[in-house]
Tab-separated table of C-alpha atoms in Angstrom:
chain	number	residue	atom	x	y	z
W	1	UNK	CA	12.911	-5.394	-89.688
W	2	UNK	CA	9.736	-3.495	-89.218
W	3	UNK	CA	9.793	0.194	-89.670
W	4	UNK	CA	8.491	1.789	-86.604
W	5	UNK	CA	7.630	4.632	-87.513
W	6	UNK	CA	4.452	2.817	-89.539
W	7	UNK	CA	2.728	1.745	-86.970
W	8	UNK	CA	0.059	3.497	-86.310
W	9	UNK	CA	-0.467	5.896	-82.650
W	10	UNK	CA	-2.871	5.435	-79.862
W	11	UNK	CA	-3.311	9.226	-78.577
W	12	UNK	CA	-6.430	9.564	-76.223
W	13	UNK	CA	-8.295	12.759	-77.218
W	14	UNK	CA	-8.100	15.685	-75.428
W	15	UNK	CA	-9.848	16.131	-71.960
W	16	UNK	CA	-10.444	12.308	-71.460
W	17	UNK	CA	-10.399	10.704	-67.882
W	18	UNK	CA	-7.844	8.062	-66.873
W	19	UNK	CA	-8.881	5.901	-65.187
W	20	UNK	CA	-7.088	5.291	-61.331
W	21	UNK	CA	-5.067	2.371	-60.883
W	22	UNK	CA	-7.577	0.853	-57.781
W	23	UNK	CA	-4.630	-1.834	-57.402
W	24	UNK	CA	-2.464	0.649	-56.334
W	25	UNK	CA	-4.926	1.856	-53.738
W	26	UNK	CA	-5.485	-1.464	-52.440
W	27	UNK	CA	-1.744	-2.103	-52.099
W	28	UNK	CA	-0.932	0.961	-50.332
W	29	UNK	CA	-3.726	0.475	-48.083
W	30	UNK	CA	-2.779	-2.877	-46.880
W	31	UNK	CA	0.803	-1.401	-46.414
W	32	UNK	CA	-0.343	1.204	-43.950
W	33	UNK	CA	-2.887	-1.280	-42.355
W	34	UNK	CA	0.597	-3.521	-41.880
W	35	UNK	CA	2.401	-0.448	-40.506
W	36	UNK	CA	-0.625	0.245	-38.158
W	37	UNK	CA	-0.662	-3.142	-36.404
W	38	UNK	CA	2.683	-3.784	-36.061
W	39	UNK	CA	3.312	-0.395	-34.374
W	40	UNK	CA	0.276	-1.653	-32.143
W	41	UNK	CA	1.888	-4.856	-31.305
W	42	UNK	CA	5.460	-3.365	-30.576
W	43	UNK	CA	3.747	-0.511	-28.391
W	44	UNK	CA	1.405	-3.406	-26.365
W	45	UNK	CA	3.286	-6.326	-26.316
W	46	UNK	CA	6.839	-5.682	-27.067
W	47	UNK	CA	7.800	-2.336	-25.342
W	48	UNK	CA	9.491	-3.465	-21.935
W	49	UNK	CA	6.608	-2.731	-19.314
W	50	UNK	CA	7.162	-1.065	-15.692
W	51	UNK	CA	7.656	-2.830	-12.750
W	52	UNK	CA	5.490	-1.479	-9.988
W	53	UNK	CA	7.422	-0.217	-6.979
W	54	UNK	CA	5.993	-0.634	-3.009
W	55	UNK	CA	4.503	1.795	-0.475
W	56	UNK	CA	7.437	0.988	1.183
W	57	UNK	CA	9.603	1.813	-1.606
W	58	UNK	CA	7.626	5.261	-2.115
W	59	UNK	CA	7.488	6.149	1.342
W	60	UNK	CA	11.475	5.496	1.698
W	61	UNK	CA	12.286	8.084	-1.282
W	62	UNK	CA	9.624	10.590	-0.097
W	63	UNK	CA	11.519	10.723	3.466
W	64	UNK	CA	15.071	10.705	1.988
W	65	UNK	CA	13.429	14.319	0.390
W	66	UNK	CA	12.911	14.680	3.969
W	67	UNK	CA	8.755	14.533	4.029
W	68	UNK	CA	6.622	13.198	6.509
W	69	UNK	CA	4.201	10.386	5.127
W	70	UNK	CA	1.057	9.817	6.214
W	71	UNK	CA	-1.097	6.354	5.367
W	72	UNK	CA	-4.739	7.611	4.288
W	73	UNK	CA	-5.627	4.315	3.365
W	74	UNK	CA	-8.641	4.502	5.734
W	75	UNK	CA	-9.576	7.607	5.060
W	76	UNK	CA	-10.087	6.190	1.553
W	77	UNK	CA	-12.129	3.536	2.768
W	78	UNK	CA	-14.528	5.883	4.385
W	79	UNK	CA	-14.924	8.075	1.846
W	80	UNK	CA	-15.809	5.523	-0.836
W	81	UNK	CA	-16.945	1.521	0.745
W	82	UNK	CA	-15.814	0.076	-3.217
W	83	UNK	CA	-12.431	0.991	-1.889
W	84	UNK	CA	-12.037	-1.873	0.887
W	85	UNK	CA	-12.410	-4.475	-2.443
W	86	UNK	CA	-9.600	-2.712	-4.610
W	87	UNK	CA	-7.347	-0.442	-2.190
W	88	UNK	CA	-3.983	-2.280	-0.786
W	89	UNK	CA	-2.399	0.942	0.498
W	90	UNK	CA	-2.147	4.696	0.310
W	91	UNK	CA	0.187	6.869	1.390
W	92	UNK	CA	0.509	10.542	1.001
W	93	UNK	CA	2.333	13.963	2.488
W	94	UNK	CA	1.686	17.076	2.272
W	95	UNK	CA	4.013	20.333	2.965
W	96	UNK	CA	2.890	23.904	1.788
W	97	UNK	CA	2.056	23.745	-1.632
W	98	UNK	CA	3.083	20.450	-2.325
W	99	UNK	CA	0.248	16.885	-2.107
W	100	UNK	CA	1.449	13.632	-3.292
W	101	UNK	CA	-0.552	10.686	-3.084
W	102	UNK	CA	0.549	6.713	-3.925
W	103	UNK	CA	-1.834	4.051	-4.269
W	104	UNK	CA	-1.627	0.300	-4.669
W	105	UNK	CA	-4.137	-1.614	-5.347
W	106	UNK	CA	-4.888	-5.145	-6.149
W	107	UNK	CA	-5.888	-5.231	-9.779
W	108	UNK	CA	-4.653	-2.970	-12.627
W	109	UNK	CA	-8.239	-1.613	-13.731
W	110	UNK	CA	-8.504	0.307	-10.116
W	111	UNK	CA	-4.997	2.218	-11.254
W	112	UNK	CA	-6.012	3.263	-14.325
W	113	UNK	CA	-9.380	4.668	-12.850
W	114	UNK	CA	-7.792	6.515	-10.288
W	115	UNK	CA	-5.168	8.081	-13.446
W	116	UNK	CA	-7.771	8.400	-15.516
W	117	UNK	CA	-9.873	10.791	-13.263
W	118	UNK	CA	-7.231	12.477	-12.055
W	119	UNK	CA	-5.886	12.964	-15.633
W	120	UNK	CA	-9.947	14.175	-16.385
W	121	UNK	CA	-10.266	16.604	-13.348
W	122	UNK	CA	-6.855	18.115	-13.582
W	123	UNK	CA	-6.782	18.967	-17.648
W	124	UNK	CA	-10.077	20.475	-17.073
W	125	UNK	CA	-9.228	22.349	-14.042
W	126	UNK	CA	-5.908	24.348	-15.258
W	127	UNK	CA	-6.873	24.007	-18.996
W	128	UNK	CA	-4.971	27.018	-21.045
W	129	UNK	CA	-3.361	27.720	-24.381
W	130	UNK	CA	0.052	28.098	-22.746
W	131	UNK	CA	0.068	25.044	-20.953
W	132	UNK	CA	2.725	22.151	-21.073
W	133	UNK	CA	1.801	18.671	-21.332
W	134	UNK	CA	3.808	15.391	-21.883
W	135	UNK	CA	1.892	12.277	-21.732
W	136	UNK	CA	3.199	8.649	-22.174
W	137	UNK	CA	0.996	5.706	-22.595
W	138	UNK	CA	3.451	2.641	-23.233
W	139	UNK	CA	2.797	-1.365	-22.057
W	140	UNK	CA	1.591	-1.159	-18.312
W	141	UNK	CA	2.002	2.381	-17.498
W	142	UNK	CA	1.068	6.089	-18.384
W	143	UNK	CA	3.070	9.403	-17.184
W	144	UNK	CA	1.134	12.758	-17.720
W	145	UNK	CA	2.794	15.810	-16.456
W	146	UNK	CA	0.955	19.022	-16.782
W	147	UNK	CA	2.553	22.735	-16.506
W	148	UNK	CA	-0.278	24.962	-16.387
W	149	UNK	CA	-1.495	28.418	-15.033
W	150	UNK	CA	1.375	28.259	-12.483
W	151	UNK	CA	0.372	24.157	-11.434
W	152	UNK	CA	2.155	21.608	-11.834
W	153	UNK	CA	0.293	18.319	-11.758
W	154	UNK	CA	1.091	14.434	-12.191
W	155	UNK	CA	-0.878	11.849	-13.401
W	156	UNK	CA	1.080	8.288	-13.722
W	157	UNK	CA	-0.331	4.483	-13.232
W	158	UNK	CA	1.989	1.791	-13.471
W	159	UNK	CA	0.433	-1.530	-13.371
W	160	UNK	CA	-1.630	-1.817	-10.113
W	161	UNK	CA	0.243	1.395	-8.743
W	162	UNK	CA	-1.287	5.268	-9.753
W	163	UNK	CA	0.291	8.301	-8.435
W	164	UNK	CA	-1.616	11.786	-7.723
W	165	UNK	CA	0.381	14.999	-7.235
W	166	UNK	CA	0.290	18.635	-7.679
W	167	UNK	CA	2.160	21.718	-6.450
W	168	UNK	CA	3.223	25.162	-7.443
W	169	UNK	CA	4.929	25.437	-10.881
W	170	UNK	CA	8.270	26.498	-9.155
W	171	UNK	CA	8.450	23.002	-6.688
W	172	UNK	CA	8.324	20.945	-9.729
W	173	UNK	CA	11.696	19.262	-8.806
W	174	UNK	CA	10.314	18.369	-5.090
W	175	UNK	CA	7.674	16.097	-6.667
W	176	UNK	CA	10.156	14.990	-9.817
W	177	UNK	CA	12.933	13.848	-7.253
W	178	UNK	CA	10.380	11.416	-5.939
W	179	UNK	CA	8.998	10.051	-9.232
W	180	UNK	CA	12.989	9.641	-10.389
W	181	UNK	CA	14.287	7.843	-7.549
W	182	UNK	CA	11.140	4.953	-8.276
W	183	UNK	CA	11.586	5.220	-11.706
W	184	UNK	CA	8.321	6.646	-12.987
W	185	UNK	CA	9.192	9.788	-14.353
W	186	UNK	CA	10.860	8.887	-17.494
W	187	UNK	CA	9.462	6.239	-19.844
């Protein structure tokens, strides 16, 4: 048996470099990159999407809270001619503070514009430091609800559907009974 205590010591001399392991870098980098798209797929493809709800469906729980709708569809058409090729249908009410608008249109792309410049306009608009802001972007839909400077406002597109609405901070619950009984509110 050898002694072991002959044989003779590497030491590395004092202030010397070692070098990284780059293999290590490599691995944990294609672990993250794993992580990354497979959180992408689940979020896109796997999360259970929204089914878009009616005008007729919208209007019915906006009554039941006991407003009167209105269509504005044409007014819509008037105001912008690109609207006739995209805009189904669009109701709305409006009572004190309160304006809630519901559009349906015939393509997806036309509901996320509408959200998307509402979402713009209305972050802008009431932007503060003590604001409160939940936003959702899962499959088909988005829900952005924004508490600020006494406003409330809503933001949500759900596959060819978008919904506009704002109102004083206290009526809150008028417009959130509305989104709840169509299932919007909550992802």
């Amino acid at each position: 048996m050898a002694n072991l205590s002959s044989r003779p010591h590497r030491t590395k001399p004092a202030g010397s470099y070692v070098k990284p392991d780059l293999n290590g870098f490599v691995r944990l980098g294609l672990v993250i990159t794993l992580f990354l798209v497979l959180a992408f797929i689940f979020f896109n493809f796997i999360a259970v999407p929204k089914t878009p709800v009616t005008a007729e469906q919208v209007k019915a729980a906006i009554t039941a809270q006991g407003y009167e709708v209105k269509d504005i569809t044409e007014q819509y058409y008037e105001s912008d001619p690109r609207f006739k090729f995209t805009l189904n249908k669009c109701i709305s009410f409006d009572k004190n503070d309160i304006h809630f608008e519901f559009f349906d249109f015939n393509n997806d792309n036309s509901a996320i514009d509408v959200y998307s410049q509402v979402y713009s306009q209305l972050s802008y608009r009431y932007n503060s430091p003590y604001s409160i802001e939940i936003d959702y972007q899962i499959a088909n839909y988005s829900i952005w609800l924004y508490d600020s400077l006494g406003k409330y406002s809503v933001a949500i597109y759900v596959g060819n559907t978008a919904i506009y609405a704002h109102c004083d901070s206290e009526n809150q619950n008028e417009i959130d009974k509305i989104l709840d009984a169509i299932d919007y509110l909550k992802p």
